[in-house]
Coordinates of N, CA and C in Angstrom, one line a residue:
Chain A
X1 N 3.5 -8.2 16.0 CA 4.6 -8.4 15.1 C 4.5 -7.7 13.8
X2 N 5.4 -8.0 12.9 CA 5.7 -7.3 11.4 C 5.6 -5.5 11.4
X3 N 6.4 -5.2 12.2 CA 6.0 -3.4 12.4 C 7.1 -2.9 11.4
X4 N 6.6 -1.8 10.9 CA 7.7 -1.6 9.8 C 7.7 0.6 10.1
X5 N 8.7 0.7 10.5 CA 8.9 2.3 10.6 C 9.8 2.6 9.5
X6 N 9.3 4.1 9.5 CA 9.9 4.9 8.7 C 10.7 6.2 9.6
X7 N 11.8 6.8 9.0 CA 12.0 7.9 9.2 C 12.9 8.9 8.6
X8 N 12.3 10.3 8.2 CA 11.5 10.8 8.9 C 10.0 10.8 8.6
X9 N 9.5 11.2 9.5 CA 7.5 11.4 9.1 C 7.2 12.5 8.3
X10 N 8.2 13.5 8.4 CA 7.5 14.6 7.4 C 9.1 15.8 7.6
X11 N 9.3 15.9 6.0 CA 10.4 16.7 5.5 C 10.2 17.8 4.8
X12 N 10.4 18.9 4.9 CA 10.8 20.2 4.1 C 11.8 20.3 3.7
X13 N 12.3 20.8 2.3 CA 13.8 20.9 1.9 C 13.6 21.7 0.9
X14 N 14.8 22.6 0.6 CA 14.9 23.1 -0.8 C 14.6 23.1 -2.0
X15 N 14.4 23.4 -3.2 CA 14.6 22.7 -4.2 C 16.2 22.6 -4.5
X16 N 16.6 21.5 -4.9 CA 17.6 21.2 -5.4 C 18.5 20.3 -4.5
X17 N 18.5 20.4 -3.2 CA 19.0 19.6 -2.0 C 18.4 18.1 -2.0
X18 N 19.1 17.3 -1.5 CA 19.0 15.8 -1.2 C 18.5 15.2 -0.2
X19 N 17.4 14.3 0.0 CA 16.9 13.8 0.9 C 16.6 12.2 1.4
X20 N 17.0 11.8 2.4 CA 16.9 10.1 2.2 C 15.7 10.0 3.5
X21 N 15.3 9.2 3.1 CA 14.1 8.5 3.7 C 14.4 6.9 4.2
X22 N 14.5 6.8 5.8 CA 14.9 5.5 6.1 C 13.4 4.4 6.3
X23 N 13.8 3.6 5.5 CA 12.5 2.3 6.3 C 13.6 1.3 6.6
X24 N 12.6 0.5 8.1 CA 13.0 0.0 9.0 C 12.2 -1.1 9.5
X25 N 12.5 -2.6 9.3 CA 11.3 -3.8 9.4 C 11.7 -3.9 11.0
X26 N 11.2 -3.7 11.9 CA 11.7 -3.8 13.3 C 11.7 -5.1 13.7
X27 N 10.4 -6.3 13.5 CA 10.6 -7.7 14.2 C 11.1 -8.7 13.3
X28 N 11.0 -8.7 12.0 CA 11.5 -9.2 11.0 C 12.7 -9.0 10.5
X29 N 13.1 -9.9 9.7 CA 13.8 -9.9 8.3 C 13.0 -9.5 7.3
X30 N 13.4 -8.8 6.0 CA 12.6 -8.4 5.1 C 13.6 -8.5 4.5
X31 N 13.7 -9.7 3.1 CA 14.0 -10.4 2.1 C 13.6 -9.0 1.2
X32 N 12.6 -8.5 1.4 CA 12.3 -7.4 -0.2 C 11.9 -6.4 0.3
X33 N 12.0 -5.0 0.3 CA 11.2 -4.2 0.4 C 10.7 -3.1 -0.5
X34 N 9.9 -2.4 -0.5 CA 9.2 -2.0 -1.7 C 9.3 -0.4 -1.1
X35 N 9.2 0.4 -2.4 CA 9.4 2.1 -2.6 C 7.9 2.4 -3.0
X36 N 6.6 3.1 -2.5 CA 5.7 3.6 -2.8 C 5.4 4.9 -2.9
X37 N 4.6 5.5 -4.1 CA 4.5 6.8 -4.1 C 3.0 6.7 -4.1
X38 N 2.6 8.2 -3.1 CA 0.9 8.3 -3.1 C 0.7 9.9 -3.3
X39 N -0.4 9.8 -4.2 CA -0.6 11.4 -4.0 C -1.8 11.5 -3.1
X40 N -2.0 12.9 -3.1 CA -3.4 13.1 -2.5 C -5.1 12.7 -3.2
X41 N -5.4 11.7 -2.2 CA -6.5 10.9 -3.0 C -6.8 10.1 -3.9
X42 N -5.2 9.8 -4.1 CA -4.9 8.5 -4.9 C -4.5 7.1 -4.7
X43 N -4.3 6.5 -5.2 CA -3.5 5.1 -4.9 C -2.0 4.9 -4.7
X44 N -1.3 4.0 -4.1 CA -0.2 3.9 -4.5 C 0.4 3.1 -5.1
X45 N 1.3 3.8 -5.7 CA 2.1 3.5 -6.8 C 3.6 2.9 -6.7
X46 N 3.3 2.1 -7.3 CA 5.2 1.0 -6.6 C 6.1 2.1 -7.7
X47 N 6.9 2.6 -6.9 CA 8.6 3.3 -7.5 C 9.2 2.2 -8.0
X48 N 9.2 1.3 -7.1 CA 10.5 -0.1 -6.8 C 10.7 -1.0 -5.8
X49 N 11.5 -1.9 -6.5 CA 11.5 -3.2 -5.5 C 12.9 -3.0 -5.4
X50 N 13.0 -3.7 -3.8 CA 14.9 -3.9 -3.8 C 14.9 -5.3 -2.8
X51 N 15.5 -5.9 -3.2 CA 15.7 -7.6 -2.7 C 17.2 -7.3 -1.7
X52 N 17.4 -7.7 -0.5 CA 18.5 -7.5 0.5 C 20.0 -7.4 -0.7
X53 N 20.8 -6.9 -0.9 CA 22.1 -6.9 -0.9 C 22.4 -7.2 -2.7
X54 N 20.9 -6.6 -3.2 CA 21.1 -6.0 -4.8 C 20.5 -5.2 -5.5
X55 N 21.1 -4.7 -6.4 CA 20.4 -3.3 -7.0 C 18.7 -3.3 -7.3
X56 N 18.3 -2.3 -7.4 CA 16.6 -2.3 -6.7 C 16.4 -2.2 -8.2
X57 N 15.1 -2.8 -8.6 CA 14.5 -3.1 -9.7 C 13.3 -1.9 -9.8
X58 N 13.6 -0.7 -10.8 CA 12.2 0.4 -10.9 C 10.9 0.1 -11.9
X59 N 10.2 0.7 -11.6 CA 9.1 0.3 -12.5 C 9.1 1.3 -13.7
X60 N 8.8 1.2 -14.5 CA 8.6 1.7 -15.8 C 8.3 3.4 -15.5
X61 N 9.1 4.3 -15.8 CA 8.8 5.7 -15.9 C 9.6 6.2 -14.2
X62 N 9.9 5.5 -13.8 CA 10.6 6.1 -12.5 C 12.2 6.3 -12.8
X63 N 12.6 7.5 -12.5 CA 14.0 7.7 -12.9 C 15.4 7.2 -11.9
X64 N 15.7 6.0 -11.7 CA 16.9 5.7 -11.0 C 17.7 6.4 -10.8
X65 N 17.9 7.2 -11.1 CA 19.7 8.5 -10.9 C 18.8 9.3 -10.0
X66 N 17.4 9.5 -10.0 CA 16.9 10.6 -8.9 C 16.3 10.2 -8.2
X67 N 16.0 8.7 -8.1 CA 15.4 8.3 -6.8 C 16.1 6.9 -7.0
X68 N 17.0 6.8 -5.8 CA 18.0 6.0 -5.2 C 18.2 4.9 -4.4
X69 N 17.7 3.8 -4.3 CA 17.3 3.2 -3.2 C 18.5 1.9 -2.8
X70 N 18.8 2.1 -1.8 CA 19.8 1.0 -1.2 C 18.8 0.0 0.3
X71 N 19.5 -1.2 0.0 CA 19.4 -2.0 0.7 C 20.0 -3.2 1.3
X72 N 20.8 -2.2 2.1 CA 21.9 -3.2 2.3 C 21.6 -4.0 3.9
X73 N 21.0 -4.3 3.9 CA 20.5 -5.1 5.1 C 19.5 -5.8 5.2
X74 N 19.2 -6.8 6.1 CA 17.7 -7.4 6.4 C 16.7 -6.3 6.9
X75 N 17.3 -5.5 7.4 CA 15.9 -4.3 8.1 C 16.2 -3.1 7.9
X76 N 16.9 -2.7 7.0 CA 17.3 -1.3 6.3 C 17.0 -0.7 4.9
X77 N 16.2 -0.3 4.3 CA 16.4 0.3 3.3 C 16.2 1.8 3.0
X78 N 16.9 2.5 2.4 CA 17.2 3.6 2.1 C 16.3 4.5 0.9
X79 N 15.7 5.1 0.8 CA 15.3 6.0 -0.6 C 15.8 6.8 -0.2
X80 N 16.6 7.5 -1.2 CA 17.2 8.7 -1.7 C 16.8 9.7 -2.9
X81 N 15.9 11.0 -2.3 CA 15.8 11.7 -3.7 C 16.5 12.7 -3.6
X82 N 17.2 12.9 -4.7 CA 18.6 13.5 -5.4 C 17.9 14.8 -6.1
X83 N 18.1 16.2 -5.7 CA 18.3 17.2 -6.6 C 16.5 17.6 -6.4
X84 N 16.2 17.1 -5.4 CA 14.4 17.5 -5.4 C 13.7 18.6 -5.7
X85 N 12.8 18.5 -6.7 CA 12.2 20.1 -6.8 C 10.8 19.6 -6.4
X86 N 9.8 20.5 -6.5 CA 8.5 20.9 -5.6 C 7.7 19.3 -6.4
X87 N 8.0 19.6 -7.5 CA 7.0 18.2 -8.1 C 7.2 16.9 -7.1
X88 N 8.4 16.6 -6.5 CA 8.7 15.2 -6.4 C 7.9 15.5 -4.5
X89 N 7.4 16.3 -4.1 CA 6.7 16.9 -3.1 C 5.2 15.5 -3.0
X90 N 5.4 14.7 -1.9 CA 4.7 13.2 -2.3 C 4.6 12.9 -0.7
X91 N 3.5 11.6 -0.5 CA 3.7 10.7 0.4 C 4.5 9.8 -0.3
X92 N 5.6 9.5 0.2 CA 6.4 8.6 0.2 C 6.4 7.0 1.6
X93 N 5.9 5.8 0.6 CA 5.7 5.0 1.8 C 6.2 3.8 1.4
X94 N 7.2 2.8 2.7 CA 7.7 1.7 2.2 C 6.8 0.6 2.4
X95 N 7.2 -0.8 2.3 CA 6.9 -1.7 2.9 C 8.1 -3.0 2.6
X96 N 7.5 -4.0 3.5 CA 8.5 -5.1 3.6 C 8.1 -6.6 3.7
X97 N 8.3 -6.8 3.0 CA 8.1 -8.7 3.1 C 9.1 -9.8 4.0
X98 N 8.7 -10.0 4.2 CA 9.8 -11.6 5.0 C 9.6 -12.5 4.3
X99 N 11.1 -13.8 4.4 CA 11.3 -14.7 3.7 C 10.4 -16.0 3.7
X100 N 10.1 -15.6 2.4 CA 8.8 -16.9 2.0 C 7.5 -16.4 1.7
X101 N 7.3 -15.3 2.3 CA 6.1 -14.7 2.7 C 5.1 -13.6 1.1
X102 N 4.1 -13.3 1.2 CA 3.6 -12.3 0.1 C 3.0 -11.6 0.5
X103 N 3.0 -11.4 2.0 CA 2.1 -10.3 2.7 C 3.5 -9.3 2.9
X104 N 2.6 -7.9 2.3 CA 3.7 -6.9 2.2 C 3.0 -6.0 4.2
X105 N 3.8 -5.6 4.6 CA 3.5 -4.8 5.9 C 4.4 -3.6 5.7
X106 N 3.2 -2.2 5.8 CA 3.8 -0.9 5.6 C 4.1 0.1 6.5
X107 N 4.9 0.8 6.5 CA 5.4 1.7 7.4 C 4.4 2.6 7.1
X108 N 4.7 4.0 8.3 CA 3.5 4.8 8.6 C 3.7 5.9 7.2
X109 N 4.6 6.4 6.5 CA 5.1 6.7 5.3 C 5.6 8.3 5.5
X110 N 6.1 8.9 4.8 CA 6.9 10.4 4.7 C 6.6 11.2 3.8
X111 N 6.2 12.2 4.5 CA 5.6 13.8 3.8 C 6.5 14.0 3.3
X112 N 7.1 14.2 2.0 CA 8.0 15.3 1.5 C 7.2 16.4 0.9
X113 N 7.9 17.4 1.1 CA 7.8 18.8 0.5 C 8.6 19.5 0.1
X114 N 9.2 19.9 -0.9 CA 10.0 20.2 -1.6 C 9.5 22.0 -1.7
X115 N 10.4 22.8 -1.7 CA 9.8 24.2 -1.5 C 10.9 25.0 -2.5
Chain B
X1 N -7.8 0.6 -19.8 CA -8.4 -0.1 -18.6 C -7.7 -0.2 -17.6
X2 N -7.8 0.4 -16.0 CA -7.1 -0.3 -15.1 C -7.2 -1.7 -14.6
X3 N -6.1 -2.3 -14.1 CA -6.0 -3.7 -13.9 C -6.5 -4.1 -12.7
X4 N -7.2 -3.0 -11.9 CA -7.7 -2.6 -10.6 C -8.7 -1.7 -10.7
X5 N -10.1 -1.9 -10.6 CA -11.0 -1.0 -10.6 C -11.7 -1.2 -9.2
X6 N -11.4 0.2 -8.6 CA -12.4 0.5 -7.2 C -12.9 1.6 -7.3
X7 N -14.6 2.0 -6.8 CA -14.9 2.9 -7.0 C -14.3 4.1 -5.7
X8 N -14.0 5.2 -5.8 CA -13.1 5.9 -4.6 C -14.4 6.6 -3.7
X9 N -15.5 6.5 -4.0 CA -16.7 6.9 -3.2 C -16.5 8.7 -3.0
X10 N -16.9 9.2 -2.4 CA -17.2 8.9 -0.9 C -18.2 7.7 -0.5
X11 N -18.4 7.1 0.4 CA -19.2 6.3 0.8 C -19.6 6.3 2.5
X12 N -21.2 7.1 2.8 CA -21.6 7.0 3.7 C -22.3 6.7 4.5
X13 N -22.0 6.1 5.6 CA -22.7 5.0 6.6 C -23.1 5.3 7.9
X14 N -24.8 5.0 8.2 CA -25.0 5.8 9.6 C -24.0 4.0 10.5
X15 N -23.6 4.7 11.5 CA -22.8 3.7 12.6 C -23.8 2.4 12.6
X16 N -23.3 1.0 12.9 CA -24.1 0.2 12.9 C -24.5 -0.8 11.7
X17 N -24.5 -0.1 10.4 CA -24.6 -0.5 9.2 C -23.9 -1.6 8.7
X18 N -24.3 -2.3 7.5 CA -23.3 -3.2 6.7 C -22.5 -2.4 5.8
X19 N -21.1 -2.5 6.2 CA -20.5 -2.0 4.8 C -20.2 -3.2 3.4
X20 N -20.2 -2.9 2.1 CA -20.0 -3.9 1.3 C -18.8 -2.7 0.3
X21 N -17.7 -3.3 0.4 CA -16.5 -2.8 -0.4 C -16.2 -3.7 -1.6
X22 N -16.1 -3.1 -2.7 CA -15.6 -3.9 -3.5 C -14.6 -3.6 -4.8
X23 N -14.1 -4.4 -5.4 CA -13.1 -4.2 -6.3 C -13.1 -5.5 -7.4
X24 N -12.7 -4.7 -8.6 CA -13.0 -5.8 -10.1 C -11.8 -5.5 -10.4
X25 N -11.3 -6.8 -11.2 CA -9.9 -6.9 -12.1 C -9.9 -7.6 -13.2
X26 N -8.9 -7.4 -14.2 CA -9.1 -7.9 -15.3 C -8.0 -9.0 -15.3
X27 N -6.8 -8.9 -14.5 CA -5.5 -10.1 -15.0 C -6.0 -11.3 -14.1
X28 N -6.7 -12.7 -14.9 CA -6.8 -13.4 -13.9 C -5.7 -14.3 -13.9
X29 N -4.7 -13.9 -13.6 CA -3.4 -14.3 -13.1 C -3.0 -14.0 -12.0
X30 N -4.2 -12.9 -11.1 CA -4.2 -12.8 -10.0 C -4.9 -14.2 -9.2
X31 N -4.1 -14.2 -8.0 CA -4.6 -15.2 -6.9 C -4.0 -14.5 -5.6
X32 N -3.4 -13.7 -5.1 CA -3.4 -13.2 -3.6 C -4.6 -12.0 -3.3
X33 N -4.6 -11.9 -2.6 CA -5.9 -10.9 -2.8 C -5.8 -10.2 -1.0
X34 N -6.0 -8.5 -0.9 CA -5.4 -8.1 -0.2 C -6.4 -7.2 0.2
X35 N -6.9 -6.6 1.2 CA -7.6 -5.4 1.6 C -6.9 -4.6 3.0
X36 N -6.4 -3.5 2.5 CA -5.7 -2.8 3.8 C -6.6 -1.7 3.8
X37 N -6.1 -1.0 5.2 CA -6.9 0.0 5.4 C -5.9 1.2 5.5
X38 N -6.1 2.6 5.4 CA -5.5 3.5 5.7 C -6.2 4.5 6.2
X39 N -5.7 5.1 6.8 CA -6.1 7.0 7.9 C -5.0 7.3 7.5
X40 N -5.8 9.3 7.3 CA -5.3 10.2 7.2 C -4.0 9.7 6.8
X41 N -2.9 10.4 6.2 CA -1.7 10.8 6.6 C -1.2 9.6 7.4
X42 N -1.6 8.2 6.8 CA -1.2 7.1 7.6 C -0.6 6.2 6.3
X43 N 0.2 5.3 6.9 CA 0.6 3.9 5.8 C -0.7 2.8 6.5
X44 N -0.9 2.0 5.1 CA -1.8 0.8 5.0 C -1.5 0.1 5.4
X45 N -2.6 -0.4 6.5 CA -2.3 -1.8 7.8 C -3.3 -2.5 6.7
X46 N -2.9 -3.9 7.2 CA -3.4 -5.0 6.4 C -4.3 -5.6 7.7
X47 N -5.9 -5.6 6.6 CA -6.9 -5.9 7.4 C -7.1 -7.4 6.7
X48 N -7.0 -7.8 5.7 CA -7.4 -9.4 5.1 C -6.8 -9.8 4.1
X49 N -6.3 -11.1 3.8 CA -5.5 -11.6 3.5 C -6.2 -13.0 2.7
X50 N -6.6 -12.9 1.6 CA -7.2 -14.3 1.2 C -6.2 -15.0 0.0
X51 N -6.2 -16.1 -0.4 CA -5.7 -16.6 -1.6 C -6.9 -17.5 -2.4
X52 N -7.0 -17.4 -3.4 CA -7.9 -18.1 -4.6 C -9.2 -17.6 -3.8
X53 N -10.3 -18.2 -4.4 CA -11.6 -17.9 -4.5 C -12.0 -18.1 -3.1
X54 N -13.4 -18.2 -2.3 CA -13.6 -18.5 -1.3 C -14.0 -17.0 -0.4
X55 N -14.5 -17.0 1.0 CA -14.7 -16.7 2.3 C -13.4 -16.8 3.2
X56 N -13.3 -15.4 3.8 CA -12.2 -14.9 4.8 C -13.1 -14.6 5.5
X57 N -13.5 -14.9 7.2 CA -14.0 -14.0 8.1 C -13.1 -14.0 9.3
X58 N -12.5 -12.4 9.6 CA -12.2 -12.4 10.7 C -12.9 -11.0 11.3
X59 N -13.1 -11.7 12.6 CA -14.2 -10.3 13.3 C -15.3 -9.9 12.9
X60 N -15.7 -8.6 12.5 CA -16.7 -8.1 11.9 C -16.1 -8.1 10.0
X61 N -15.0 -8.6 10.3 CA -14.5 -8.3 8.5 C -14.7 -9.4 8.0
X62 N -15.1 -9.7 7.0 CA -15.4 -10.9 6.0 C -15.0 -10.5 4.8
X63 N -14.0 -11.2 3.7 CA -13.5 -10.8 2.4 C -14.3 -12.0 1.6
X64 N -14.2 -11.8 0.5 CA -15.2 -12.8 -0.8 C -13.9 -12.0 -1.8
X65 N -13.8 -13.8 -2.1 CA -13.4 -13.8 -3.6 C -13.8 -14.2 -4.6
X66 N -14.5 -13.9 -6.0 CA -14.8 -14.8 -7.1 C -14.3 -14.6 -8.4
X67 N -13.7 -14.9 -8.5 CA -12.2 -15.4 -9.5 C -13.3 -15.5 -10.8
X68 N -13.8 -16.3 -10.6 CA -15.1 -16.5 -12.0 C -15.6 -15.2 -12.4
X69 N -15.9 -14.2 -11.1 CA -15.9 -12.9 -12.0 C -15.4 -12.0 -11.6
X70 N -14.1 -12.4 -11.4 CA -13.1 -11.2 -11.0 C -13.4 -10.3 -9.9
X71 N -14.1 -10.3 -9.3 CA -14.5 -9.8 -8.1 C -14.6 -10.2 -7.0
X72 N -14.1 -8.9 -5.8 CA -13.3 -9.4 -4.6 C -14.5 -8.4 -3.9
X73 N -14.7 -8.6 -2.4 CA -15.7 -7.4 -1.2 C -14.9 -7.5 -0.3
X74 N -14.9 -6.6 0.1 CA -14.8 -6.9 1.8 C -16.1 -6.2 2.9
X75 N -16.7 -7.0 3.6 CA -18.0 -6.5 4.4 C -17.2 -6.2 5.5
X76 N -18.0 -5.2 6.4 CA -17.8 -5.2 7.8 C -19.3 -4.8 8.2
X77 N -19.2 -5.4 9.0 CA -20.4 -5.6 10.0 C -20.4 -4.6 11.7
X78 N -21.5 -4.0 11.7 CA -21.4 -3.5 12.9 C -20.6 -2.4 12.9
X79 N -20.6 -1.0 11.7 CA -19.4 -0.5 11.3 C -19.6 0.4 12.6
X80 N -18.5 1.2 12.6 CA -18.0 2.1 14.1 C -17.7 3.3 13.4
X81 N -17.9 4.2 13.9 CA -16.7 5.8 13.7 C -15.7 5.6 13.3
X82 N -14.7 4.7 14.2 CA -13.3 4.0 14.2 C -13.0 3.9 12.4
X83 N -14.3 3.1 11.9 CA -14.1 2.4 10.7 C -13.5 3.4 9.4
X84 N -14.2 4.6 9.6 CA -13.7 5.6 8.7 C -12.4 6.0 8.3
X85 N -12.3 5.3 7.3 CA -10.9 5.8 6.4 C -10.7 4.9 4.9
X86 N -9.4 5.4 4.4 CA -10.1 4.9 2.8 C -9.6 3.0 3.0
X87 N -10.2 2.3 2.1 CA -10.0 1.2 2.2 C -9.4 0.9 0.2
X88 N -8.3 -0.3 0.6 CA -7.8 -0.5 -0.8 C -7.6 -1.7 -1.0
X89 N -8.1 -2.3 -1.7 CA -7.9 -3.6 -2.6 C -6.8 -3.6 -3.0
X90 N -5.9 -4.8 -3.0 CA -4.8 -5.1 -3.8 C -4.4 -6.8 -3.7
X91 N -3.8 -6.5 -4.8 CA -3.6 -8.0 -5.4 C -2.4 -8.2 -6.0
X92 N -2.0 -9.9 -6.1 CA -0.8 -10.1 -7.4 C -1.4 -11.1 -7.7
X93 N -0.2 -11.4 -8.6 CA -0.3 -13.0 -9.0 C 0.9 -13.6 -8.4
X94 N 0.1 -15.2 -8.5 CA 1.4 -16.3 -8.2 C 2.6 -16.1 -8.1
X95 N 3.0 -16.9 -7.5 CA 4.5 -16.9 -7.8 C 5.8 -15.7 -6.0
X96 N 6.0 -15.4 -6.5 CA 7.2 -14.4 -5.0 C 7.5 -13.4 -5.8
X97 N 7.4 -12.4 -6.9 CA 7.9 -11.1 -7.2 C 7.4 -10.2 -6.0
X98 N 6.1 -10.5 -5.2 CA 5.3 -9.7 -4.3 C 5.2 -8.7 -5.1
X99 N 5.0 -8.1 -6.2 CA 4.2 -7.0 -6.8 C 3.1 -7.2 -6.4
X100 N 2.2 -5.8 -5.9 CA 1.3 -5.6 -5.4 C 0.5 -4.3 -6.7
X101 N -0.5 -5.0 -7.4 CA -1.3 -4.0 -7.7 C -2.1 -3.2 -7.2
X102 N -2.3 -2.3 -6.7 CA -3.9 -1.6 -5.9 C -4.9 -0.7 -6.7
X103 N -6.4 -0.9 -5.9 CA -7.3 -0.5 -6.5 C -6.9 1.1 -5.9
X104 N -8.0 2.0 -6.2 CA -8.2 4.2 -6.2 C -8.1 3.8 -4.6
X105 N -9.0 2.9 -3.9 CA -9.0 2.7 -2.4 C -10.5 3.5 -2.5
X106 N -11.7 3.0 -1.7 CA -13.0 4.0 -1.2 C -13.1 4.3 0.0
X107 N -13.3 5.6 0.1 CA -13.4 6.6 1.2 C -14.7 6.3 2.2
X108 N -14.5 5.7 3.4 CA -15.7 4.9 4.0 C -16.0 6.4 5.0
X109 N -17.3 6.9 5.1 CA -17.5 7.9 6.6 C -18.4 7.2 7.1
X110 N -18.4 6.5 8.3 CA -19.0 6.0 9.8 C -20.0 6.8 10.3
X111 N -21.3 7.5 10.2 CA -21.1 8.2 11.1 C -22.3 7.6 12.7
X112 N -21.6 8.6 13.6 CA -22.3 7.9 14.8 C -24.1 8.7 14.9

């Protein structure tokens, strides 16, 4: 149980073009899910929280207008990066909580590359 | 100061060995306490799961918490090839925001 997918697994795109990244709680409900950024050889770093059916809460220094996140469902959430150039080129990885719960379970996460 | 200190290693083990992983924090407003694992180009499966101080053993994995000095391990026993990949500490505090802080994560090599 608690499987949580992403898609896609790995993106190439322009600079300047738009890209959305689907996470997906498959056996659960997920009351919260969370926006992670990882570099290479680093830790990750929470972007954001988004609670089912309201605006997603960022962390300090992450820009909302270019990274976008919707969650409009129990097992859907959306990141959207807006106008991407080579910096924002990241492992991008979600996760998801269920109701009550504080164990987060993470999807397998998404290569962006921005070129 | 990070509010999560792990050392990122490398850290190398002939097969069979004890591994001892560990992680120090400074907010003791933490109480969930987390150790995932990740491979390559992989998202973080959750290997242990403890709350407050005390002994987690499942399997070869055993987690320790001591709250008294902010310090959390995770051992594994009988490490494998398999075992190799980075491992990361994470925590919050009380309560349901589920903010999750994480430690650098340490780079474990198994070898056989």
């Amino acid at each position: 149980g608690a499987v949580v997918s992403q898609h896609p697994s790995w993106v190439i795109c322009k600079s300047g073009t738009s890209v959305k990244i689907e996470c997906r709680s498959l056996d659960f409900q997920a009351t919260t899910m969370f926006w992670y950024r990882q570099f290479p050889k680093q830790s990750l770093m929470l972007m954001a929280t988004s609670n089912e059916g309201s605006k997603a809460t960022y962390e300090q220094g992450v820009e909302k207008d270019k990274f976008l996140i919707n969650h409009a469902s129990l097992t859907l959430s959306t990141l959207t990066v807006t106008s991407a150039h080579p910096e924002d080129s990241s492992f991008y990885i979600c996760s998801a909580r269920g109701t009550g719960g504080y164990t987060q379970y993470f999807g397998p996460g998404t290569r962006l590359t921005v070129l | 100061q990070k509010e999560v200190e792990q050392d990122p290693g490398p850290l190398s083990v002939p097969e069979g060995a004890i591994v001892s992983l560990n992680c120090t924090y400074s907010n003791s407003a933490f109480q969930y306490f987390m150790w995932y694992r990740q491979y390559s180009r992989k998202g973080p499966e959750l290997l242990m799961y403890t709350y407050s101080s005390g002994n987690k053993e499942d399997g070869r994995f055993t987690a320790q918490v001591d709250k008294s000095s902010k310090y959390i391990s995770l051992f594994i026993r009988d490490s494998q090839p398999s075992d190799s990949a980075t491992y990361l500490c994470a925590m919050s505090v009380s309560g349901n925001t589920g903010k999750l802080i994480f430690g650098q994560g340490t780079t474990l090599q198994v070898k056989p």
